[in-house]
Amino acid sequence: GQQVMQIPQYQHVQEGEDFTTYCNSSTTLSNIQWYKQRPGGHPVFLIQLVKSGEVKKQKRLTFQFGEAKKNSSLHITATQTTDVGTYFCAGSNSGYALNFGKGTSLLVTP
Amino acid sequence: DGGITQSPKYLFRKEGQNVTLSCEQNLNHDAMYWYRQDPGQGLRLIYYSQIVNDFQKGDIAEGYSVSREKKESFPLTVTSAQKNPTAFYLCASSNRGQGEYEQFFGPGTRLTVL
């Protein structure tokens, strides 16, 4: 079945450094979503990408969807301590459920 | 105030007992989901329901059961057949059952089986 792989599993950065997490699917996706889960909290939707090569920005966050619609990335510029949490990608291939990656846990030290 | 509620937040049970986790939403969403989260494992789908009185197994349905008698409610029963039930359980809902819709998550229930 469809699998979504996410790397790295953990990332520790100094405040102000950039951060990137990558997501790869074994099959072509119809769309990909990104979620953020703060420590002790629940996942919260960030964004959805649908088009091949799509790039979307939310302040310091940049999301990309690959040309082949099999990979995606989330880049955070100049991390802040409020960025701490686990970032999940979740892909769908027009089915009825999302397949979540295992997530990247980001730790930001001041 | 719209959202998803799960109760209780923490639940302790003895091994061999069935336990039911509650999930209620007032977002008027058609689809609801149950996920299990273990450290380093991400979210794994247990069951999902696209409409009332209908539900499908996810990737790890063994040892779990659900019902969807009302649009607002999607309770999950963890049975004694589930070999490793201690985990964080998340309920979610979306406007429709297709993967193109944003999912809204409840606060979760942390189940510990002793």
Tab-separated table of C-alpha atoms in Angstrom:
chain	number	residue	atom	x	y	z
A	1	GLY	CA	0.000	0.000	0.000
A	2	GLN	CA	0.896	3.647	-0.122
A	3	GLN	CA	3.632	4.685	2.256
A	4	VAL	CA	4.757	8.150	3.205
A	5	MET	CA	8.300	8.454	4.490
A	6	GLN	CA	9.467	11.523	6.370
A	7	ILE	CA	12.991	12.624	7.295
A	8	PRO	CA	14.685	13.501	9.511
A	9	GLN	CA	13.012	11.958	12.550
A	10	TYR	CA	14.501	14.582	14.858
A	11	GLN	CA	16.133	17.977	14.349
A	12	HIS	CA	17.703	20.210	16.964
A	13	VAL	CA	18.525	23.772	15.922
A	14	GLN	CA	19.580	27.022	17.524
A	15	GLU	CA	17.013	29.779	17.396
A	16	GLY	CA	17.475	31.721	14.164
A	17	GLU	CA	18.694	28.738	12.127
A	18	ASP	CA	16.669	27.325	9.257
A	19	PHE	CA	14.912	23.955	9.309
A	20	THR	CA	13.659	21.625	6.589
A	21	THR	CA	11.690	18.379	6.726
A	22	TYR	CA	11.159	16.140	3.713
A	23	CYS	CA	8.341	13.830	2.785
A	24	ASN	CA	8.444	11.097	0.113
A	25	SER	CA	5.703	8.841	-1.155
A	26	SER	CA	6.017	5.484	-2.886
A	27	THR	CA	3.123	6.439	-5.177
A	28	THR	CA	1.847	9.585	-6.868
A	29	LEU	CA	-0.305	11.667	-4.577
A	30	SER	CA	-3.409	13.666	-5.413
A	31	ASN	CA	-2.628	16.068	-2.588
A	32	ILE	CA	-0.467	16.441	0.486
A	33	GLN	CA	-1.269	18.060	3.795
A	34	TRP	CA	0.983	19.291	6.590
A	35	TYR	CA	0.139	19.286	10.287
A	36	LYS	CA	1.895	20.552	13.407
A	37	GLN	CA	1.607	18.933	16.826
A	38	ARG	CA	2.898	20.866	19.825
A	39	PRO	CA	4.265	18.820	22.752
A	40	GLY	CA	1.328	17.395	24.694
A	41	GLY	CA	-1.133	18.597	22.072
A	42	HIS	CA	-2.966	17.332	19.034
A	43	PRO	CA	-2.189	17.767	15.314
A	44	VAL	CA	-3.324	21.040	13.778
A	45	PHE	CA	-3.707	21.521	10.035
A	46	LEU	CA	-1.209	23.888	8.423
A	47	ILE	CA	-1.739	23.672	4.677
A	48	GLN	CA	-2.705	21.535	1.696
A	49	LEU	CA	-0.852	21.311	-1.628
A	50	VAL	CA	-2.613	19.986	-4.714
A	51	LYS	CA	-0.819	21.093	-7.886
A	52	SER	CA	2.409	19.727	-9.309
A	53	GLY	CA	5.319	22.031	-8.397
A	54	GLU	CA	3.147	24.094	-6.089
A	55	VAL	CA	4.833	26.416	-3.577
A	56	LYS	CA	2.955	28.089	-0.751
A	57	LYS	CA	4.196	30.395	1.980
A	58	GLN	CA	2.895	31.159	5.430
A	59	LYS	CA	5.099	33.843	6.982
A	60	ARG	CA	8.395	32.025	7.703
A	61	LEU	CA	7.094	28.637	6.480
A	62	THR	CA	7.490	27.534	2.861
A	63	PHE	CA	5.775	24.413	1.555
A	64	GLN	CA	6.622	22.707	-1.739
A	65	PHE	CA	5.020	19.883	-3.704
A	66	GLY	CA	7.276	18.085	-6.163
A	67	GLU	CA	6.778	18.072	-9.909
A	68	ALA	CA	5.999	14.357	-9.884
A	69	LYS	CA	3.658	14.791	-6.888
A	70	LYS	CA	5.609	12.150	-4.939
A	71	ASN	CA	7.543	14.398	-2.580
A	72	SER	CA	7.091	17.510	-0.508
A	73	SER	CA	9.037	19.697	1.872
A	74	LEU	CA	8.464	22.183	4.657
A	75	HIS	CA	11.105	24.843	5.226
A	76	ILE	CA	11.142	27.197	8.198
A	77	THR	CA	13.320	30.292	7.940
A	78	ALA	CA	14.894	31.706	11.082
A	79	THR	CA	13.312	29.326	13.585
A	80	GLN	CA	11.790	30.601	16.805
A	81	THR	CA	11.079	28.752	20.045
A	82	THR	CA	7.387	28.817	19.128
A	83	ASP	CA	8.196	26.510	16.184
A	84	VAL	CA	8.906	23.614	18.569
A	85	GLY	CA	6.781	20.555	17.863
A	86	THR	CA	6.361	17.629	15.513
A	87	TYR	CA	5.588	18.282	11.872
A	88	PHE	CA	3.676	15.633	9.942
A	89	CYS	CA	3.028	15.299	6.260
A	90	ALA	CA	-0.005	13.315	5.144
A	91	GLY	CA	-0.693	12.184	1.615
A	92	SER	CA	-3.762	11.036	-0.242
A	93	ASN	CA	-4.127	9.369	-3.626
A	94	SER	CA	-7.808	10.163	-4.081
A	95	GLY	CA	-8.726	7.589	-1.500
A	96	TYR	CA	-10.785	8.051	1.576
A	97	ALA	CA	-8.029	8.379	4.088
A	98	LEU	CA	-4.761	10.191	4.632
A	99	ASN	CA	-1.484	8.342	5.114
A	100	PHE	CA	0.622	10.124	7.689
A	101	GLY	CA	4.397	10.168	7.797
A	102	LYS	CA	6.056	9.431	11.141
A	103	GLY	CA	6.817	13.101	11.645
A	104	THR	CA	9.855	15.260	12.301
A	105	SER	CA	10.301	16.487	15.858
A	106	LEU	CA	11.838	19.943	15.966
A	107	LEU	CA	13.593	21.278	19.040
A	108	VAL	CA	14.673	24.919	19.063
A	109	THR	CA	17.023	26.183	21.750
A	110	PRO	CA	17.357	29.900	22.436
B	1	ASP	CA	-17.989	27.013	19.930
B	2	GLY	CA	-17.410	24.287	17.340
B	3	GLY	CA	-14.938	21.479	17.751
B	4	ILE	CA	-14.214	17.904	18.681
B	5	THR	CA	-14.278	16.614	22.222
B	6	GLN	CA	-12.746	13.437	23.525
B	7	SER	CA	-13.182	12.066	26.985
B	8	PRO	CA	-11.594	11.258	29.242
B	9	LYS	CA	-8.158	12.809	28.765
B	10	TYR	CA	-6.475	10.021	30.751
B	11	LEU	CA	-7.822	6.501	31.180
B	12	PHE	CA	-6.482	3.564	33.123
B	13	ARG	CA	-7.745	0.030	32.749
B	14	LYS	CA	-6.767	-3.415	33.857
B	15	GLU	CA	-5.589	-5.916	31.302
B	16	GLY	CA	-8.432	-8.005	29.897
B	17	GLN	CA	-11.085	-5.286	30.204
B	18	ASN	CA	-12.814	-3.633	27.283
B	19	VAL	CA	-12.831	0.157	27.309
B	20	THR	CA	-14.752	2.688	25.203
B	21	LEU	CA	-13.319	6.053	24.216
B	22	SER	CA	-15.711	8.878	23.455
B	23	CYS	CA	-15.532	11.240	20.472
B	24	GLU	CA	-18.111	13.932	19.748
B	25	GLN	CA	-18.069	16.682	17.104
B	26	ASN	CA	-20.385	19.624	16.472
B	27	LEU	CA	-18.793	20.688	13.187
B	28	ASN	CA	-21.486	18.953	11.127
B	29	HIS	CA	-18.778	16.873	9.462
B	30	ASP	CA	-19.706	13.728	7.581
B	31	ALA	CA	-16.428	11.871	8.104
B	32	MET	CA	-14.787	10.801	11.337
B	33	TYR	CA	-11.563	8.949	12.089
B	34	TRP	CA	-9.699	7.196	14.869
B	35	TYR	CA	-5.911	7.207	15.001
B	36	ARG	CA	-3.441	5.644	17.350
B	37	GLN	CA	-0.177	7.448	18.119
B	38	ASP	CA	2.856	5.748	19.618
B	39	PRO	CA	6.232	7.452	20.168
B	40	GLY	CA	8.133	7.669	16.888
B	41	GLN	CA	5.326	5.975	14.936
B	42	GLY	CA	3.294	8.888	13.696
B	43	LEU	CA	-0.467	8.489	13.316
B	44	ARG	CA	-1.867	5.128	12.327
B	45	LEU	CA	-5.459	4.820	11.164
B	46	ILE	CA	-7.668	2.433	13.132
B	47	TYR	CA	-11.150	3.008	11.676
B	48	TYR	CA	-12.924	5.678	9.681
B	49	SER	CA	-16.495	6.504	8.838
B	50	GLN	CA	-17.679	8.504	5.866
B	51	ILE	CA	-21.336	8.582	6.825
B	52	VAL	CA	-23.709	7.505	9.569
B	53	ASN	CA	-24.148	3.751	9.959
B	54	ASP	CA	-21.098	3.027	7.811
B	55	PHE	CA	-17.430	2.559	8.704
B	56	GLN	CA	-14.291	0.933	7.301
B	57	LYS	CA	-11.208	-0.650	8.802
B	58	GLY	CA	-7.967	1.252	8.683
B	59	ASP	CA	-4.438	-0.126	8.828
B	60	ILE	CA	-4.547	-1.438	12.414
B	61	ALA	CA	-8.195	-2.342	13.139
B	62	GLU	CA	-7.537	-5.668	14.877
B	63	GLY	CA	-8.668	-5.585	18.504
B	64	TYR	CA	-10.803	-2.457	18.026
B	65	SER	CA	-14.458	-1.834	17.220
B	66	VAL	CA	-16.502	1.278	16.410
B	67	SER	CA	-20.055	2.411	15.817
B	68	ARG	CA	-21.545	5.410	14.014
B	69	GLU	CA	-25.180	5.651	15.028
B	70	LYS	CA	-25.211	9.450	15.041
B	71	LYS	CA	-23.418	11.966	12.846
B	72	GLU	CA	-21.909	13.665	15.889
B	73	SER	CA	-20.528	10.606	17.635
B	74	PHE	CA	-17.928	7.956	16.789
B	75	PRO	CA	-16.986	5.920	19.887
B	76	LEU	CA	-14.041	3.523	19.815
B	77	THR	CA	-13.948	0.338	21.884
B	78	VAL	CA	-10.558	-1.114	22.704
B	79	THR	CA	-11.202	-4.792	23.309
B	80	SER	CA	-9.228	-7.316	25.319
B	81	ALA	CA	-8.073	-8.783	21.985
B	82	GLN	CA	-5.863	-5.744	21.368
B	83	LYS	CA	-2.426	-6.980	22.366
B	84	ASN	CA	-0.775	-3.660	23.119
B	85	PRO	CA	-3.510	-1.110	23.863
B	86	THR	CA	-1.484	1.453	25.814
B	87	ALA	CA	-1.234	4.475	23.502
B	88	PHE	CA	-2.466	7.974	22.725
B	89	TYR	CA	-5.753	7.858	20.792
B	90	LEU	CA	-6.815	10.717	18.549
B	91	CYS	CA	-10.209	11.271	16.991
B	92	ALA	CA	-10.606	13.511	13.947
B	93	SER	CA	-13.313	14.679	11.586
B	94	SER	CA	-13.488	16.237	8.145
B	95	ASN	CA	-16.135	17.769	5.947
B	96	ARG	CA	-16.161	14.808	3.590
B	97	GLY	CA	-14.555	11.392	3.622
B	98	GLN	CA	-12.082	12.023	0.849
B	99	GLY	CA	-8.433	12.722	1.630
B	100	GLU	CA	-8.632	16.197	0.107
B	101	TYR	CA	-10.295	17.686	3.167
B	102	GLU	CA	-8.588	19.145	6.221
B	103	GLN	CA	-8.924	17.006	9.315
B	104	PHE	CA	-9.766	18.524	12.694
B	105	PHE	CA	-8.423	16.646	15.690
B	106	GLY	CA	-9.701	16.275	19.210
B	107	PRO	CA	-7.417	16.673	22.246
B	108	GLY	CA	-6.854	12.922	22.511
B	109	THR	CA	-7.214	10.239	25.171
B	110	ARG	CA	-4.144	8.668	26.715
B	111	LEU	CA	-4.984	5.061	27.577
B	112	THR	CA	-2.828	3.057	29.941
B	113	VAL	CA	-3.544	-0.616	30.460
B	114	LEU	CA	-2.031	-2.018	33.628
